[in-house]
């Protein structure tokens, strides 16, 4: 899989999601299904969107004991998604168990990506709530390396961290980056943002874009603009 734009389909239900995807007519964007939509509609929504020909990132961020994660991943492997994820803080044992569960009998499996530190957690919260004193950047890189050494394919990270993740874990280790906004767009509740063009230049492999596309007056045009900026030859 190459560089691509993943649309975060953060909708409350099936009707809104399919109405949104219908706007794309012949196009089949890569879509992210998160907890809201999955918990509302269950696995059927994944099957339905897959049957329409979209690639799917199932963003459920698993984090539990290794055996439970392995069994859950075994179930998810049957859904034929293209990418799914776990929390790196679940430890290397949990990540290895996730890979085992996800790998089908024929050896194939969806890409598995780790969440390092959520971008909603900052240095102060890390210290006060989870008693981690180390610099956040060091924590993110250490979690990324742990994910790589456990056999995972990449991490979800801030676009500001993508370059360093590639330096630490190699250019083949995928960086999936949310927090993307157009230069002339609203930032909303995202704090540290980059444009698709900047994310392209710093070498993100996938950008995850929600509201700049889903809330746009013309979502298809906004998606095409993202693709254009993100995949054009970096200059
Ligand atoms: O609407 P917006 O472009 O901000 O959507 C970004 C998507 O990426 C949302 O689905 C959000 O949950 C997700 N995400 C994020 N920051 C992270 C991890 C995931 O914004 N650190």
PDB file of C-alpha atoms and ligand atoms in Angstrom:
ATOM      1  CA  UNK A   1       0.000   0.000   0.000  1.00  0.00           C
ATOM      2  CA  UNK A   2       1.296   3.450  -0.820  1.00  0.00           C
ATOM      3  CA  UNK A   3       0.672   6.928   0.531  1.00  0.00           C
ATOM      4  CA  UNK A   4      -3.028   7.560   1.012  1.00  0.00           C
ATOM      5  CA  UNK A   5      -5.639   9.782   2.628  1.00  0.00           C
ATOM      6  CA  UNK A   6      -7.891   7.994   5.145  1.00  0.00           C
ATOM      7  CA  UNK A   7     -11.245   9.666   5.836  1.00  0.00           C
ATOM      8  CA  UNK A   8     -12.320   9.456   9.501  1.00  0.00           C
ATOM      9  CA  UNK A   9     -15.998   8.514   9.219  1.00  0.00           C
ATOM     10  CA  UNK A  10     -16.947   9.820  12.653  1.00  0.00           C
ATOM     11  CA  UNK A  11     -20.696   9.510  12.152  1.00  0.00           C
ATOM     12  CA  UNK A  12     -23.254   8.292  14.698  1.00  0.00           C
ATOM     13  CA  UNK A  13     -24.775   5.638  12.465  1.00  0.00           C
ATOM     14  CA  UNK A  14     -25.095   3.752   9.206  1.00  0.00           C
ATOM     15  CA  UNK A  15     -27.514   6.131   7.472  1.00  0.00           C
ATOM     16  CA  UNK A  16     -25.261   9.196   7.843  1.00  0.00           C
ATOM     17  CA  UNK A  17     -22.163   7.206   6.860  1.00  0.00           C
ATOM     18  CA  UNK A  18     -23.618   5.709   3.697  1.00  0.00           C
ATOM     19  CA  UNK A  19     -25.170   9.023   2.698  1.00  0.00           C
ATOM     20  CA  UNK A  20     -21.709  10.570   3.009  1.00  0.00           C
ATOM     21  CA  UNK A  21     -19.980   7.800   1.037  1.00  0.00           C
ATOM     22  CA  UNK A  22     -22.639   7.958  -1.701  1.00  0.00           C
ATOM     23  CA  UNK A  23     -21.390  11.451  -2.545  1.00  0.00           C
ATOM     24  CA  UNK A  24     -18.157   9.928  -3.844  1.00  0.00           C
ATOM     25  CA  UNK A  25     -19.918   8.061  -6.682  1.00  0.00           C
ATOM     26  CA  UNK A  26     -17.202   6.113  -8.548  1.00  0.00           C
ATOM     27  CA  UNK A  27     -14.438   6.889  -6.027  1.00  0.00           C
ATOM     28  CA  UNK A  28     -13.562   4.545  -3.194  1.00  0.00           C
ATOM     29  CA  UNK A  29     -11.673   6.443  -0.493  1.00  0.00           C
ATOM     30  CA  UNK A  30      -9.862   4.591   2.315  1.00  0.00           C
ATOM     31  CA  UNK A  31     -12.111   5.038   5.373  1.00  0.00           C
ATOM     32  CA  UNK A  32     -11.558   4.887   9.117  1.00  0.00           C
ATOM     33  CA  UNK A  33     -14.294   3.324  11.224  1.00  0.00           C
ATOM     34  CA  UNK A  34     -13.910   4.239  14.882  1.00  0.00           C
ATOM     35  CA  UNK A  35     -15.543   3.201  18.130  1.00  0.00           C
ATOM     36  CA  UNK A  36     -18.636   5.383  17.719  1.00  0.00           C
ATOM     37  CA  UNK A  37     -19.764   3.869  14.436  1.00  0.00           C
ATOM     38  CA  UNK A  38     -18.605   0.332  15.271  1.00  0.00           C
ATOM     39  CA  UNK A  39     -20.378   0.258  18.624  1.00  0.00           C
ATOM     40  CA  UNK A  40     -23.524   1.713  17.056  1.00  0.00           C
ATOM     41  CA  UNK A  41     -23.751  -0.612  14.086  1.00  0.00           C
ATOM     42  CA  UNK A  42     -21.520  -3.618  14.844  1.00  0.00           C
ATOM     43  CA  UNK A  43     -19.457  -5.645  12.380  1.00  0.00           C
ATOM     44  CA  UNK A  44     -22.160  -5.398   9.709  1.00  0.00           C
ATOM     45  CA  UNK A  45     -21.191  -1.802   8.908  1.00  0.00           C
ATOM     46  CA  UNK A  46     -17.620  -2.973   8.255  1.00  0.00           C
ATOM     47  CA  UNK A  47     -18.840  -5.709   5.902  1.00  0.00           C
ATOM     48  CA  UNK A  48     -21.143  -3.301   4.094  1.00  0.00           C
ATOM     49  CA  UNK A  49     -18.475  -0.632   3.495  1.00  0.00           C
ATOM     50  CA  UNK A  50     -15.961  -3.302   2.479  1.00  0.00           C
ATOM     51  CA  UNK A  51     -18.468  -4.757   0.009  1.00  0.00           C
ATOM     52  CA  UNK A  52     -18.742  -1.287  -1.554  1.00  0.00           C
ATOM     53  CA  UNK A  53     -15.043  -1.549  -2.381  1.00  0.00           C
ATOM     54  CA  UNK A  54     -13.430   0.697   0.259  1.00  0.00           C
ATOM     55  CA  UNK A  55     -10.267  -0.062   2.184  1.00  0.00           C
ATOM     56  CA  UNK A  56     -10.939   0.099   5.930  1.00  0.00           C
ATOM     57  CA  UNK A  57      -8.904   1.160   8.957  1.00  0.00           C
ATOM     58  CA  UNK A  58     -10.782  -0.256  11.956  1.00  0.00           C
ATOM     59  CA  UNK A  59      -9.728   2.080  14.767  1.00  0.00           C
ATOM     60  CA  UNK A  60     -10.731   0.210  17.938  1.00  0.00           C
ATOM     61  CA  UNK A  61      -7.443   0.700  19.876  1.00  0.00           C
ATOM     62  CA  UNK A  62      -7.402  -2.621  21.701  1.00  0.00           C
ATOM     63  CA  UNK A  63      -5.710  -2.749  25.122  1.00  0.00           C
ATOM     64  CA  UNK A  64      -6.199  -5.770  27.408  1.00  0.00           C
ATOM     65  CA  UNK A  65      -4.373  -8.882  28.570  1.00  0.00           C
ATOM     66  CA  UNK A  66      -2.534 -10.646  25.700  1.00  0.00           C
ATOM     67  CA  UNK A  67      -4.876 -13.628  25.565  1.00  0.00           C
ATOM     68  CA  UNK A  68      -7.993 -11.450  25.297  1.00  0.00           C
ATOM     69  CA  UNK A  69      -6.440  -9.244  22.619  1.00  0.00           C
ATOM     70  CA  UNK A  70      -5.345 -12.308  20.661  1.00  0.00           C
ATOM     71  CA  UNK A  71      -8.885 -13.759  20.684  1.00  0.00           C
ATOM     72  CA  UNK A  72     -10.445 -10.427  19.764  1.00  0.00           C
ATOM     73  CA  UNK A  73      -7.986  -9.958  16.890  1.00  0.00           C
ATOM     74  CA  UNK A  74      -8.835 -13.443  15.631  1.00  0.00           C
ATOM     75  CA  UNK A  75     -12.447 -12.339  15.315  1.00  0.00           C
ATOM     76  CA  UNK A  76     -11.457  -9.054  13.624  1.00  0.00           C
ATOM     77  CA  UNK A  77      -9.227 -10.911  11.124  1.00  0.00           C
ATOM     78  CA  UNK A  78     -12.400 -12.408   9.649  1.00  0.00           C
ATOM     79  CA  UNK A  79     -13.770  -8.939   8.867  1.00  0.00           C
ATOM     80  CA  UNK A  80     -11.235  -8.451   6.088  1.00  0.00           C
ATOM     81  CA  UNK A  81     -10.217  -4.929   7.152  1.00  0.00           C
ATOM     82  CA  UNK A  82      -6.980  -3.449   5.803  1.00  0.00           C
ATOM     83  CA  UNK A  83      -5.648  -1.887   9.004  1.00  0.00           C
ATOM     84  CA  UNK A  84      -6.394  -2.084  12.730  1.00  0.00           C
ATOM     85  CA  UNK A  85      -4.708  -0.982  15.940  1.00  0.00           C
ATOM     86  CA  UNK A  86      -3.754  -1.532  19.580  1.00  0.00           C
ATOM     87  CA  UNK A  87      -2.247   0.623  22.335  1.00  0.00           C
ATOM     88  CA  UNK A  88       1.538   0.199  22.523  1.00  0.00           C
ATOM     89  CA  UNK A  89       1.249   0.670  26.302  1.00  0.00           C
ATOM     90  CA  UNK A  90      -0.366  -2.793  26.364  1.00  0.00           C
ATOM     91  CA  UNK A  91       3.274  -4.070  26.178  1.00  0.00           C
ATOM     92  CA  UNK A  92       5.275  -6.143  23.704  1.00  0.00           C
ATOM     93  CA  UNK A  93       3.621  -9.360  24.877  1.00  0.00           C
ATOM     94  CA  UNK A  94       0.207  -7.950  24.073  1.00  0.00           C
ATOM     95  CA  UNK A  95       1.344  -6.670  20.668  1.00  0.00           C
ATOM     96  CA  UNK A  96       2.861 -10.030  19.730  1.00  0.00           C
ATOM     97  CA  UNK A  97      -0.359 -11.751  20.813  1.00  0.00           C
ATOM     98  CA  UNK A  98      -2.324  -9.299  18.653  1.00  0.00           C
ATOM     99  CA  UNK A  99      -0.266 -10.226  15.594  1.00  0.00           C
ATOM    100  CA  UNK A 100      -0.757 -13.927  16.309  1.00  0.00           C
ATOM    101  CA  UNK A 101      -4.509 -13.521  16.587  1.00  0.00           C
ATOM    102  CA  UNK A 102      -4.719 -11.362  13.499  1.00  0.00           C
ATOM    103  CA  UNK A 103      -2.734 -13.679  11.232  1.00  0.00           C
ATOM    104  CA  UNK A 104      -5.035 -15.887   9.168  1.00  0.00           C
ATOM    105  CA  UNK A 105      -4.383 -19.537   8.321  1.00  0.00           C
ATOM    106  CA  UNK A 106      -2.925 -18.551   4.932  1.00  0.00           C
ATOM    107  CA  UNK A 107      -0.416 -16.210   6.622  1.00  0.00           C
ATOM    108  CA  UNK A 108      -2.127 -12.992   5.494  1.00  0.00           C
ATOM    109  CA  UNK A 109      -3.253 -10.295   7.926  1.00  0.00           C
ATOM    110  CA  UNK A 110      -4.363  -6.655   8.024  1.00  0.00           C
ATOM    111  CA  UNK A 111      -1.729  -4.024   8.830  1.00  0.00           C
ATOM    112  CA  UNK A 112      -1.362  -3.592  12.596  1.00  0.00           C
ATOM    113  CA  UNK A 113      -0.553  -0.128  13.916  1.00  0.00           C
ATOM    114  CA  UNK A 114       0.172   0.963  17.498  1.00  0.00           C
ATOM    115  CA  UNK A 115      -1.129   4.037  19.259  1.00  0.00           C
ATOM    116  CA  UNK A 116       1.806   5.524  21.211  1.00  0.00           C
ATOM    117  CA  UNK A 117       0.666   8.398  23.447  1.00  0.00           C
ATOM    118  CA  UNK A 118      -2.693   9.857  22.487  1.00  0.00           C
ATOM    119  CA  UNK A 119      -2.284  13.459  21.386  1.00  0.00           C
ATOM    120  CA  UNK A 120      -4.835  14.374  24.057  1.00  0.00           C
ATOM    121  CA  UNK A 121      -2.233  13.410  26.677  1.00  0.00           C
ATOM    122  CA  UNK A 122       0.412  16.051  27.264  1.00  0.00           C
ATOM    123  CA  UNK A 123       3.552  16.089  29.365  1.00  0.00           C
ATOM    124  CA  UNK A 124       1.740  17.349  32.503  1.00  0.00           C
ATOM    125  CA  UNK A 125      -1.058  14.751  32.347  1.00  0.00           C
ATOM    126  CA  UNK A 126       1.451  12.000  31.722  1.00  0.00           C
ATOM    127  CA  UNK A 127       3.257  12.984  34.894  1.00  0.00           C
ATOM    128  CA  UNK A 128       0.238  13.594  37.117  1.00  0.00           C
ATOM    129  CA  UNK A 129      -2.062  10.787  35.947  1.00  0.00           C
ATOM    130  CA  UNK A 130       0.145   7.965  34.728  1.00  0.00           C
ATOM    131  CA  UNK A 131       3.322   8.784  36.658  1.00  0.00           C
ATOM    132  CA  UNK A 132       5.573   8.951  33.602  1.00  0.00           C
ATOM    133  CA  UNK A 133       8.331  11.529  34.126  1.00  0.00           C
ATOM    134  CA  UNK A 134      10.262  11.053  30.890  1.00  0.00           C
ATOM    135  CA  UNK A 135       9.939  13.552  28.038  1.00  0.00           C
ATOM    136  CA  UNK A 136       6.888  12.702  25.902  1.00  0.00           C
ATOM    137  CA  UNK A 137       9.004  12.550  22.764  1.00  0.00           C
ATOM    138  CA  UNK A 138      11.253   9.903  24.321  1.00  0.00           C
ATOM    139  CA  UNK A 139       8.202   7.921  25.424  1.00  0.00           C
ATOM    140  CA  UNK A 140       6.661   8.036  21.936  1.00  0.00           C
ATOM    141  CA  UNK A 141       9.909   6.868  20.273  1.00  0.00           C
ATOM    142  CA  UNK A 142      10.407   4.085  22.820  1.00  0.00           C
ATOM    143  CA  UNK A 143       6.817   2.863  22.326  1.00  0.00           C
ATOM    144  CA  UNK A 144       7.276   3.022  18.552  1.00  0.00           C
ATOM    145  CA  UNK A 145      10.455   0.944  18.736  1.00  0.00           C
ATOM    146  CA  UNK A 146       8.737  -1.551  21.007  1.00  0.00           C
ATOM    147  CA  UNK A 147       5.915  -1.833  18.452  1.00  0.00           C
ATOM    148  CA  UNK A 148       8.399  -2.371  15.651  1.00  0.00           C
ATOM    149  CA  UNK A 149      10.302  -5.024  17.602  1.00  0.00           C
ATOM    150  CA  UNK A 150       7.011  -6.797  18.317  1.00  0.00           C
ATOM    151  CA  UNK A 151       6.393  -7.119  14.572  1.00  0.00           C
ATOM    152  CA  UNK A 152       3.883  -4.292  14.082  1.00  0.00           C
ATOM    153  CA  UNK A 153       3.777  -2.308  10.861  1.00  0.00           C
ATOM    154  CA  UNK A 154       3.712   1.242  12.189  1.00  0.00           C
ATOM    155  CA  UNK A 155       2.265   3.774  14.599  1.00  0.00           C
ATOM    156  CA  UNK A 156      -0.431   6.396  14.798  1.00  0.00           C
ATOM    157  CA  UNK A 157       1.387   9.598  15.707  1.00  0.00           C
ATOM    158  CA  UNK A 158       1.260  13.348  15.463  1.00  0.00           C
ATOM    159  CA  UNK A 159       2.526  14.566  12.076  1.00  0.00           C
ATOM    160  CA  UNK A 160       5.161  16.440  14.076  1.00  0.00           C
ATOM    161  CA  UNK A 161       6.582  13.110  15.243  1.00  0.00           C
ATOM    162  CA  UNK A 162       6.505  11.254  11.929  1.00  0.00           C
ATOM    163  CA  UNK A 163       9.969  12.234  10.778  1.00  0.00           C
ATOM    164  CA  UNK A 164      11.593  11.173  14.046  1.00  0.00           C
ATOM    165  CA  UNK A 165       9.654   7.885  14.082  1.00  0.00           C
ATOM    166  CA  UNK A 166      11.077   7.115  10.637  1.00  0.00           C
ATOM    167  CA  UNK A 167      14.582   7.973  11.841  1.00  0.00           C
ATOM    168  CA  UNK A 168      14.171   5.779  14.924  1.00  0.00           C
ATOM    169  CA  UNK A 169      12.341   2.820  13.380  1.00  0.00           C
ATOM    170  CA  UNK A 170      13.276   2.996   9.688  1.00  0.00           C
ATOM    171  CA  UNK A 171      11.547   4.472   6.676  1.00  0.00           C
ATOM    172  CA  UNK A 172       9.525   1.297   6.066  1.00  0.00           C
ATOM    173  CA  UNK A 173       7.791   1.617   9.448  1.00  0.00           C
ATOM    174  CA  UNK A 174       4.448   3.288   8.735  1.00  0.00           C
ATOM    175  CA  UNK A 175       3.347   6.589  10.218  1.00  0.00           C
ATOM    176  CA  UNK A 176      -0.398   7.227  10.250  1.00  0.00           C
ATOM    177  CA  UNK A 177      -1.032  10.833  11.201  1.00  0.00           C
ATOM    178  CA  UNK A 178      -4.239  12.601  12.249  1.00  0.00           C
ATOM    179  CA  UNK A 179      -4.359  16.316  13.111  1.00  0.00           C
ATOM    180  CA  UNK A 180      -4.403  17.489   9.505  1.00  0.00           C
ATOM    181  CA  UNK A 181      -5.958  20.792   8.455  1.00  0.00           C
ATOM    182  CA  UNK A 182      -5.965  22.875   5.285  1.00  0.00           C
ATOM    183  CA  UNK A 183      -3.894  26.061   5.467  1.00  0.00           C
ATOM    184  CA  UNK A 184      -7.086  28.130   5.104  1.00  0.00           C
ATOM    185  CA  UNK A 185      -9.330  25.878   7.251  1.00  0.00           C
ATOM    186  CA  UNK A 186     -10.665  25.720  10.825  1.00  0.00           C
ATOM    187  CA  UNK A 187      -8.451  24.006  13.399  1.00  0.00           C
ATOM    188  CA  UNK A 188     -11.312  22.996  15.755  1.00  0.00           C
ATOM    189  CA  UNK A 189     -10.171  21.081  18.855  1.00  0.00           C
ATOM    190  CA  UNK A 190      -6.917  19.778  17.310  1.00  0.00           C
ATOM    191  CA  UNK A 191      -3.926  21.504  18.860  1.00  0.00           C
ATOM    192  CA  UNK A 192      -0.868  20.665  16.811  1.00  0.00           C
ATOM    193  CA  UNK A 193      -1.810  20.513  13.158  1.00  0.00           C
ATOM    194  CA  UNK A 194      -0.187  20.244   9.747  1.00  0.00           C
ATOM    195  CA  UNK A 195      -1.493  20.730   6.232  1.00  0.00           C
ATOM    196  CA  UNK A 196      -1.636  17.719   3.888  1.00  0.00           C
ATOM    197  CA  UNK A 197       1.244  19.279   1.949  1.00  0.00           C
ATOM    198  CA  UNK A 198       3.417  19.578   5.057  1.00  0.00           C
ATOM    199  CA  UNK A 199       2.512  16.013   6.102  1.00  0.00           C
ATOM    200  CA  UNK A 200       3.609  14.949   2.632  1.00  0.00           C
ATOM    201  CA  UNK A 201       6.926  16.758   2.937  1.00  0.00           C
ATOM    202  CA  UNK A 202       7.786  15.284   6.334  1.00  0.00           C
ATOM    203  CA  UNK A 203       7.087  11.796   5.005  1.00  0.00           C
ATOM    204  CA  UNK A 204       3.807  10.658   6.615  1.00  0.00           C
ATOM    205  CA  UNK A 205       2.617   7.447   4.993  1.00  0.00           C
ATOM    206  CA  UNK A 206      -1.100   7.967   5.664  1.00  0.00           C
ATOM    207  CA  UNK A 207      -2.990  11.023   6.852  1.00  0.00           C
ATOM    208  CA  UNK A 208      -6.272  10.614   8.724  1.00  0.00           C
ATOM    209  CA  UNK A 209      -8.630  13.465   7.930  1.00  0.00           C
ATOM    210  CA  UNK A 210     -12.073  13.872   9.457  1.00  0.00           C
ATOM    211  CA  UNK A 211     -13.899  17.179   9.700  1.00  0.00           C
ATOM    212  CA  UNK A 212     -11.983  19.056   6.976  1.00  0.00           C
ATOM    213  CA  UNK A 213     -13.644  16.539   4.606  1.00  0.00           C
ATOM    214  CA  UNK A 214     -16.819  15.375   6.397  1.00  0.00           C
ATOM    215  CA  UNK A 215     -17.949  18.909   7.286  1.00  0.00           C
ATOM    216  CA  UNK A 216     -16.847  20.532   4.033  1.00  0.00           C
ATOM    217  CA  UNK A 217     -19.444  22.125   1.799  1.00  0.00           C
ATOM    218  CA  UNK A 218     -18.139  19.877  -0.975  1.00  0.00           C
ATOM    219  CA  UNK A 219     -16.603  16.793   0.678  1.00  0.00           C
ATOM    220  CA  UNK A 220     -15.496  15.247  -2.610  1.00  0.00           C
ATOM    221  CA  UNK A 221     -13.603  18.404  -3.609  1.00  0.00           C
ATOM    222  CA  UNK A 222     -12.025  18.578  -0.130  1.00  0.00           C
ATOM    223  CA  UNK A 223     -10.965  14.916  -0.397  1.00  0.00           C
ATOM    224  CA  UNK A 224      -9.479  15.499  -3.838  1.00  0.00           C
ATOM    225  CA  UNK A 225      -7.599  18.524  -2.545  1.00  0.00           C
ATOM    226  CA  UNK A 226      -6.170  16.374   0.267  1.00  0.00           C
ATOM    227  CA  UNK A 227      -5.093  13.684  -2.190  1.00  0.00           C
ATOM    228  CA  UNK A 228      -3.529  16.291  -4.467  1.00  0.00           C
ATOM    229  CA  UNK A 229      -1.572  18.006  -1.695  1.00  0.00           C
ATOM    230  CA  UNK A 230      -0.593  14.812   0.088  1.00  0.00           C
ATOM    231  CA  UNK A 231       0.475  12.670  -2.852  1.00  0.00           C
ATOM    232  CA  UNK A 232       2.040  15.209  -5.173  1.00  0.00           C
ATOM    233  CA  UNK A 233       5.763  14.841  -5.697  1.00  0.00           C
ATOM    234  CA  UNK A 234       7.350  16.449  -2.600  1.00  0.00           C
ATOM    235  CA  UNK A 235       9.300  19.574  -3.526  1.00  0.00           C
TER     236      UNK A 235
HETATM  237  O1  LIG B   1     -11.966  15.609  12.423  1.00  0.00           O
HETATM  238  P1  LIG B   1     -10.501  15.341  12.580  1.00  0.00           P
HETATM  239  O2  LIG B   1      -9.704  15.529  11.300  1.00  0.00           O
HETATM  240  O3  LIG B   1      -9.895  16.072  13.747  1.00  0.00           O
HETATM  241  O4  LIG B   1     -10.452  13.780  12.898  1.00  0.00           O
HETATM  242  C1  LIG B   1      -9.266  13.118  13.245  1.00  0.00           C
HETATM  243  C2  LIG B   1      -9.541  11.671  13.521  1.00  0.00           C
HETATM  244  O5  LIG B   1      -8.342  11.076  13.986  1.00  0.00           O
HETATM  245  C3  LIG B   1     -10.594  11.414  14.590  1.00  0.00           C
HETATM  246  O6  LIG B   1     -11.265  10.193  14.245  1.00  0.00           O
HETATM  247  C4  LIG B   1      -9.781  11.233  15.850  1.00  0.00           C
HETATM  248  O7  LIG B   1     -10.397  10.404  16.797  1.00  0.00           O
HETATM  249  C5  LIG B   1      -8.521  10.569  15.295  1.00  0.00           C
HETATM  250  N1  LIG B   1      -7.331  10.740  16.118  1.00  0.00           N
HETATM  251  C6  LIG B   1      -6.812  11.992  16.443  1.00  0.00           C
HETATM  252  N2  LIG B   1      -5.682  12.088  17.212  1.00  0.00           N
HETATM  253  C7  LIG B   1      -5.085  10.989  17.658  1.00  0.00           C
HETATM  254  C8  LIG B   1      -5.577   9.715  17.336  1.00  0.00           C
HETATM  255  C9  LIG B   1      -6.730   9.634  16.554  1.00  0.00           C
HETATM  256  O8  LIG B   1      -7.342  13.006  16.030  1.00  0.00           O
HETATM  257  N3  LIG B   1      -3.973  11.092  18.365  1.00  0.00           N
END
